[in-house]
Amino acid sequence: QVQLLESGGGLVQPGGSLRLSCAASGSIFIINTMGWYRQAPGKERELVATRASGGSVNYGDSVKGRFTISTNNAANTVYLQMDSLKPEDTAVYYCLLQMPQRTWWGQGTQVTVSS
């Protein structure tokens, strides 16, 4: 079993910043990818950012240049630094851990961008 503990969500004004964290624990042997997706009300879940174990990074088009993903491999933790936040970034953000045998999802953390 794997557990994903997300933190760092909250309410922020447009133009502000937040940093999300996701720490994975449990039966973790090989990690292919860690990252983040998000889902806004009435919309499908979409890619925010992923980082593969080899170091390659993939960002969703709407967050390129504003968000930065990083990992602490020794701690099985992934971070998402979100800058220049916009109201359209409001969503529940889900942590992703992909291993060869299956993909694990966190429970989600709410990010609200509003004045």
Coordinates of N, CA and C in Angstrom, one line a residue:
Q1 N 0.8 -1.2 0.0 CA 0.0 0.0 0.0 C 0.9 1.2 0.0
V2 N 0.4 2.3 -0.6 CA 1.1 3.6 -0.7 C 0.2 4.7 -0.2
Q3 N 0.8 5.6 0.5 CA 0.0 6.8 1.0 C 0.7 8.0 0.4
L4 N -0.2 8.9 0.0 CA 0.3 10.2 -0.5 C -0.3 11.3 0.4
L5 N 0.6 12.1 1.0 CA 0.1 13.2 1.9 C 0.4 14.5 1.2
E6 N -0.7 15.2 0.9 CA -0.6 16.5 0.2 C -0.7 17.6 1.2
S7 N 0.0 18.7 1.0 CA -0.2 19.9 1.8 C 0.1 21.2 1.0
G8 N -0.3 22.3 1.5 CA 0.1 23.6 0.9 C -1.0 24.3 0.2
G9 N -2.2 23.7 0.1 CA -3.2 24.4 -0.6 C -3.8 25.5 0.2
G10 N -4.7 26.3 -0.4 CA -5.3 27.4 0.4 C -5.9 28.5 -0.5
L11 N -6.1 29.6 0.1 CA -6.7 30.8 -0.6 C -5.6 31.8 -0.8
V12 N -5.5 32.3 -2.0 CA -4.4 33.3 -2.4 C -5.0 34.3 -3.3
Q13 N -4.5 35.5 -3.3 CA -5.0 36.5 -4.2 C -4.3 36.4 -5.6
P14 N -5.0 36.9 -6.6 CA -4.4 36.8 -8.0 C -3.0 37.4 -7.9
G15 N -2.1 36.8 -8.6 CA -0.7 37.3 -8.6 C 0.2 36.7 -7.5
G16 N -0.5 36.0 -6.6 CA 0.3 35.5 -5.5 C 0.9 34.1 -5.8
S17 N 1.5 33.5 -4.7 CA 2.2 32.3 -4.9 C 1.7 31.3 -3.8
L18 N 1.9 30.0 -4.2 CA 1.7 28.9 -3.2 C 2.6 27.8 -3.6
R19 N 3.0 27.0 -2.6 CA 3.8 25.8 -2.8 C 3.1 24.6 -2.3
L20 N 2.9 23.6 -3.1 CA 2.3 22.4 -2.7 C 3.4 21.3 -2.5
S21 N 3.1 20.4 -1.6 CA 4.0 19.3 -1.3 C 3.2 18.0 -1.3
C22 N 3.9 17.0 -1.7 CA 3.2 15.6 -1.6 C 4.3 14.6 -1.2
A23 N 4.1 14.0 -0.1 CA 5.1 13.0 0.4 C 4.5 11.6 0.3
A24 N 5.2 10.8 -0.4 CA 4.8 9.4 -0.6 C 5.4 8.5 0.5
S25 N 4.7 7.5 1.0 CA 5.2 6.6 1.9 C 4.5 5.2 1.7
G26 N 5.1 4.2 2.3 CA 4.6 2.8 2.1 C 5.5 2.0 1.3
S27 N 4.8 1.1 0.5 CA 5.5 0.1 -0.3 C 6.0 0.7 -1.6
I28 N 7.0 1.5 -1.5 CA 7.5 2.2 -2.7 C 8.9 1.6 -3.1
F29 N 8.9 1.1 -4.4 CA 10.2 0.4 -4.8 C 10.8 1.1 -6.0
I30 N 10.0 1.3 -7.1 CA 10.5 2.0 -8.2 C 9.5 3.0 -8.6
I31 N 9.9 4.3 -8.7 CA 9.1 5.4 -9.1 C 9.4 5.8 -10.5
N32 N 8.4 5.7 -11.4 CA 8.5 6.2 -12.8 C 8.3 7.7 -12.9
T33 N 7.3 8.1 -12.2 CA 6.9 9.6 -12.4 C 6.2 10.0 -11.1
M34 N 6.4 11.3 -10.8 CA 5.6 12.0 -9.8 C 5.2 13.3 -10.4
G35 N 4.0 13.7 -9.9 CA 3.5 15.0 -10.4 C 2.2 15.4 -9.9
W36 N 1.6 16.3 -10.7 CA 0.3 17.0 -10.2 C -0.6 17.1 -11.4
Y37 N -1.9 16.8 -11.1 CA -3.0 17.1 -12.0 C -4.0 18.0 -11.2
R38 N -4.9 18.6 -11.9 CA -5.9 19.4 -11.2 C -7.3 19.2 -11.9
Q39 N -8.3 19.5 -11.1 CA -9.7 19.4 -11.6 C -10.5 20.6 -11.1
A40 N -11.0 21.4 -12.0 CA -11.9 22.5 -11.6 C -13.3 22.0 -11.7
P41 N -14.2 22.7 -11.0 CA -15.6 22.3 -11.0 C -16.2 22.3 -12.5
G42 N -16.8 21.2 -12.8 CA -17.4 21.0 -14.1 C -16.4 20.8 -15.3
K43 N -15.1 20.6 -14.9 CA -14.1 20.3 -16.0 C -13.4 19.0 -15.7
E44 N -12.8 18.5 -16.7 CA -12.0 17.2 -16.6 C -10.7 17.5 -15.9
R45 N -10.2 16.4 -15.3 CA -8.9 16.5 -14.7 C -7.8 16.7 -15.8
E46 N -6.9 17.7 -15.5 CA -5.9 18.0 -16.5 C -4.5 18.0 -15.9
L47 N -3.6 17.8 -16.8 CA -2.2 17.8 -16.4 C -1.7 19.2 -15.9
V48 N -1.0 19.2 -14.8 CA -0.3 20.4 -14.4 C 1.2 20.3 -14.6
A49 N 1.8 19.3 -14.0 CA 3.2 19.0 -14.2 C 3.6 17.7 -13.7
T50 N 4.5 17.0 -14.5 CA 5.0 15.7 -14.0 C 6.6 15.8 -14.2
R51 N 7.2 15.0 -13.4 CA 8.7 14.8 -13.4 C 9.0 13.3 -13.4
A52 N 9.6 12.8 -14.4 CA 10.0 11.4 -14.5 C 11.3 11.2 -13.7
S53 N 11.5 9.9 -13.4 CA 12.7 9.6 -12.6 C 14.0 9.9 -13.3
G54 N 13.9 9.9 -14.6 CA 15.1 10.3 -15.3 C 15.4 11.8 -15.4
G55 N 14.4 12.6 -14.9 CA 14.6 14.0 -14.8 C 13.7 14.8 -15.8
S56 N 13.1 14.2 -16.8 CA 12.4 14.9 -17.8 C 11.1 15.5 -17.1
V57 N 10.7 16.7 -17.6 CA 9.6 17.4 -17.0 C 8.6 17.7 -18.1
N58 N 7.3 17.7 -17.7 CA 6.3 18.0 -18.6 C 5.3 18.9 -17.9
Y59 N 4.9 20.0 -18.5 CA 4.0 21.0 -18.0 C 2.8 21.1 -18.9
G60 N 1.6 21.4 -18.2 CA 0.5 21.7 -19.0 C 0.7 23.1 -19.6
D61 N 0.0 23.3 -20.8 CA 0.3 24.6 -21.5 C -0.1 25.8 -20.7
S62 N -1.2 25.7 -19.9 CA -1.7 26.8 -19.1 C -0.8 27.3 -17.9
V63 N 0.1 26.4 -17.6 CA 1.0 26.8 -16.4 C 2.4 27.0 -16.7
K64 N 2.8 26.8 -18.0 CA 4.2 26.9 -18.4 C 4.7 28.3 -18.1
G65 N 5.8 28.4 -17.5 CA 6.4 29.7 -17.2 C 6.0 30.3 -15.9
R66 N 5.0 29.7 -15.2 CA 4.5 30.1 -13.9 C 4.7 29.1 -12.8
F67 N 4.6 27.9 -13.1 CA 4.7 26.8 -12.1 C 6.0 26.0 -12.3
T68 N 6.6 25.5 -11.2 CA 7.8 24.8 -11.3 C 7.7 23.5 -10.4
I69 N 7.9 22.4 -11.0 CA 7.9 21.1 -10.3 C 9.3 20.7 -9.9
S70 N 9.4 20.1 -8.7 CA 10.7 19.6 -8.3 C 10.5 18.4 -7.4
T71 N 11.5 17.6 -7.2 CA 11.4 16.4 -6.3 C 12.5 16.3 -5.4
N72 N 12.3 15.6 -4.3 CA 13.3 15.2 -3.4 C 13.2 13.7 -3.4
N73 N 14.1 13.1 -4.2 CA 14.0 11.6 -4.5 C 14.2 10.8 -3.2
A74 N 15.1 11.3 -2.4 CA 15.5 10.5 -1.2 C 14.2 10.5 -0.2
A75 N 13.4 11.5 -0.3 CA 12.2 11.6 0.6 C 10.9 11.2 -0.1
N76 N 11.0 10.8 -1.4 CA 9.8 10.5 -2.2 C 8.8 11.6 -2.1
T77 N 9.3 12.8 -2.3 CA 8.4 14.0 -2.2 C 8.5 14.8 -3.5
V78 N 7.3 15.3 -3.9 CA 7.3 16.2 -5.0 C 6.7 17.5 -4.6
Y79 N 7.2 18.6 -5.2 CA 6.7 19.9 -4.9 C 6.2 20.6 -6.1
L80 N 5.3 21.5 -5.9 CA 4.8 22.4 -7.0 C 4.9 23.8 -6.6
Q81 N 5.8 24.6 -7.1 CA 5.8 26.0 -6.8 C 5.0 26.7 -7.8
M82 N 3.9 27.4 -7.3 CA 3.0 28.1 -8.2 C 3.1 29.6 -8.0
D83 N 3.5 30.3 -9.0 CA 3.7 31.7 -9.0 C 2.7 32.4 -10.0
S84 N 2.5 33.7 -9.8 CA 1.6 34.5 -10.7 C 0.3 33.8 -10.9
L85 N -0.3 33.4 -9.8 CA -1.5 32.6 -9.8 C -2.7 33.5 -10.4
K86 N -3.6 32.8 -11.1 CA -4.7 33.4 -11.7 C -6.0 32.8 -11.2
P87 N -7.1 33.4 -11.3 CA -8.4 32.8 -10.8 C -8.6 31.5 -11.5
E88 N -8.2 31.4 -12.8 CA -8.5 30.1 -13.5 C -7.6 29.0 -13.0
D89 N -6.7 29.2 -12.1 CA -5.9 28.2 -11.5 C -6.7 27.5 -10.4
T90 N -7.8 28.1 -10.0 CA -8.6 27.5 -8.9 C -9.1 26.1 -9.3
A91 N -8.8 25.2 -8.4 CA -9.1 23.8 -8.6 C -8.6 22.9 -7.4
V92 N -9.0 21.7 -7.5 CA -8.5 20.7 -6.5 C -7.2 20.1 -7.2
Y93 N -6.1 20.1 -6.5 CA -4.8 19.6 -7.1 C -4.5 18.3 -6.5
Y94 N -4.3 17.3 -7.4 CA -4.1 15.9 -7.0 C -2.6 15.5 -7.3
C95 N -2.0 14.9 -6.3 CA -0.7 14.4 -6.4 C -0.7 13.0 -7.1
L96 N 0.3 12.7 -7.9 CA 0.3 11.5 -8.7 C 1.7 10.8 -8.4
L97 N 1.6 9.5 -8.2 CA 2.8 8.7 -8.1 C 2.6 7.5 -9.0
Q98 N 3.5 7.4 -10.0 CA 3.4 6.3 -11.0 C 4.5 5.3 -10.8
M99 N 4.1 4.0 -10.5 CA 5.1 3.0 -10.4 C 4.8 1.9 -11.5
P100 N 5.7 1.0 -11.7 CA 5.5 0.0 -12.8 C 4.1 -0.7 -12.7
Q101 N 3.7 -1.0 -11.5 CA 2.6 -1.9 -11.4 C 1.3 -1.1 -11.3
R102 N 1.3 0.1 -10.9 CA 0.1 0.9 -10.9 C 0.4 2.4 -10.6
T103 N -0.7 3.2 -10.7 CA -0.6 4.6 -10.4 C -1.4 4.9 -9.2
W104 N -0.8 5.8 -8.3 CA -1.5 6.2 -7.1 C -1.9 7.6 -7.1
W105 N -3.0 8.0 -6.5 CA -3.4 9.4 -6.5 C -3.6 9.8 -5.0
G106 N -3.3 11.1 -4.8 CA -3.6 11.7 -3.5 C -5.1 12.0 -3.4
Q107 N -5.5 12.5 -2.2 CA -6.9 12.8 -2.0 C -7.2 14.2 -2.5
G108 N -6.2 15.0 -2.8 CA -6.4 16.3 -3.4 C -6.3 17.4 -2.3
T109 N -5.9 18.6 -2.8 CA -5.8 19.8 -1.9 C -6.4 21.0 -2.7
Q110 N -7.2 21.7 -2.1 CA -7.9 22.8 -2.8 C -7.0 24.0 -2.9
V111 N -7.0 24.6 -4.0 CA -6.3 25.9 -4.3 C -7.4 26.8 -4.8
T112 N -7.5 28.0 -4.2 CA -8.5 29.0 -4.6 C -7.8 30.3 -4.8
V113 N -7.9 30.8 -6.0 CA -7.3 32.1 -6.3 C -8.4 33.2 -6.5
S114 N -8.5 34.1 -5.6 CA -9.6 35.0 -5.6 C -9.2 36.3 -4.7
S115 N -9.7 37.4 -5.2 CA -9.5 38.6 -4.4 C -10.6 38.9 -3.4

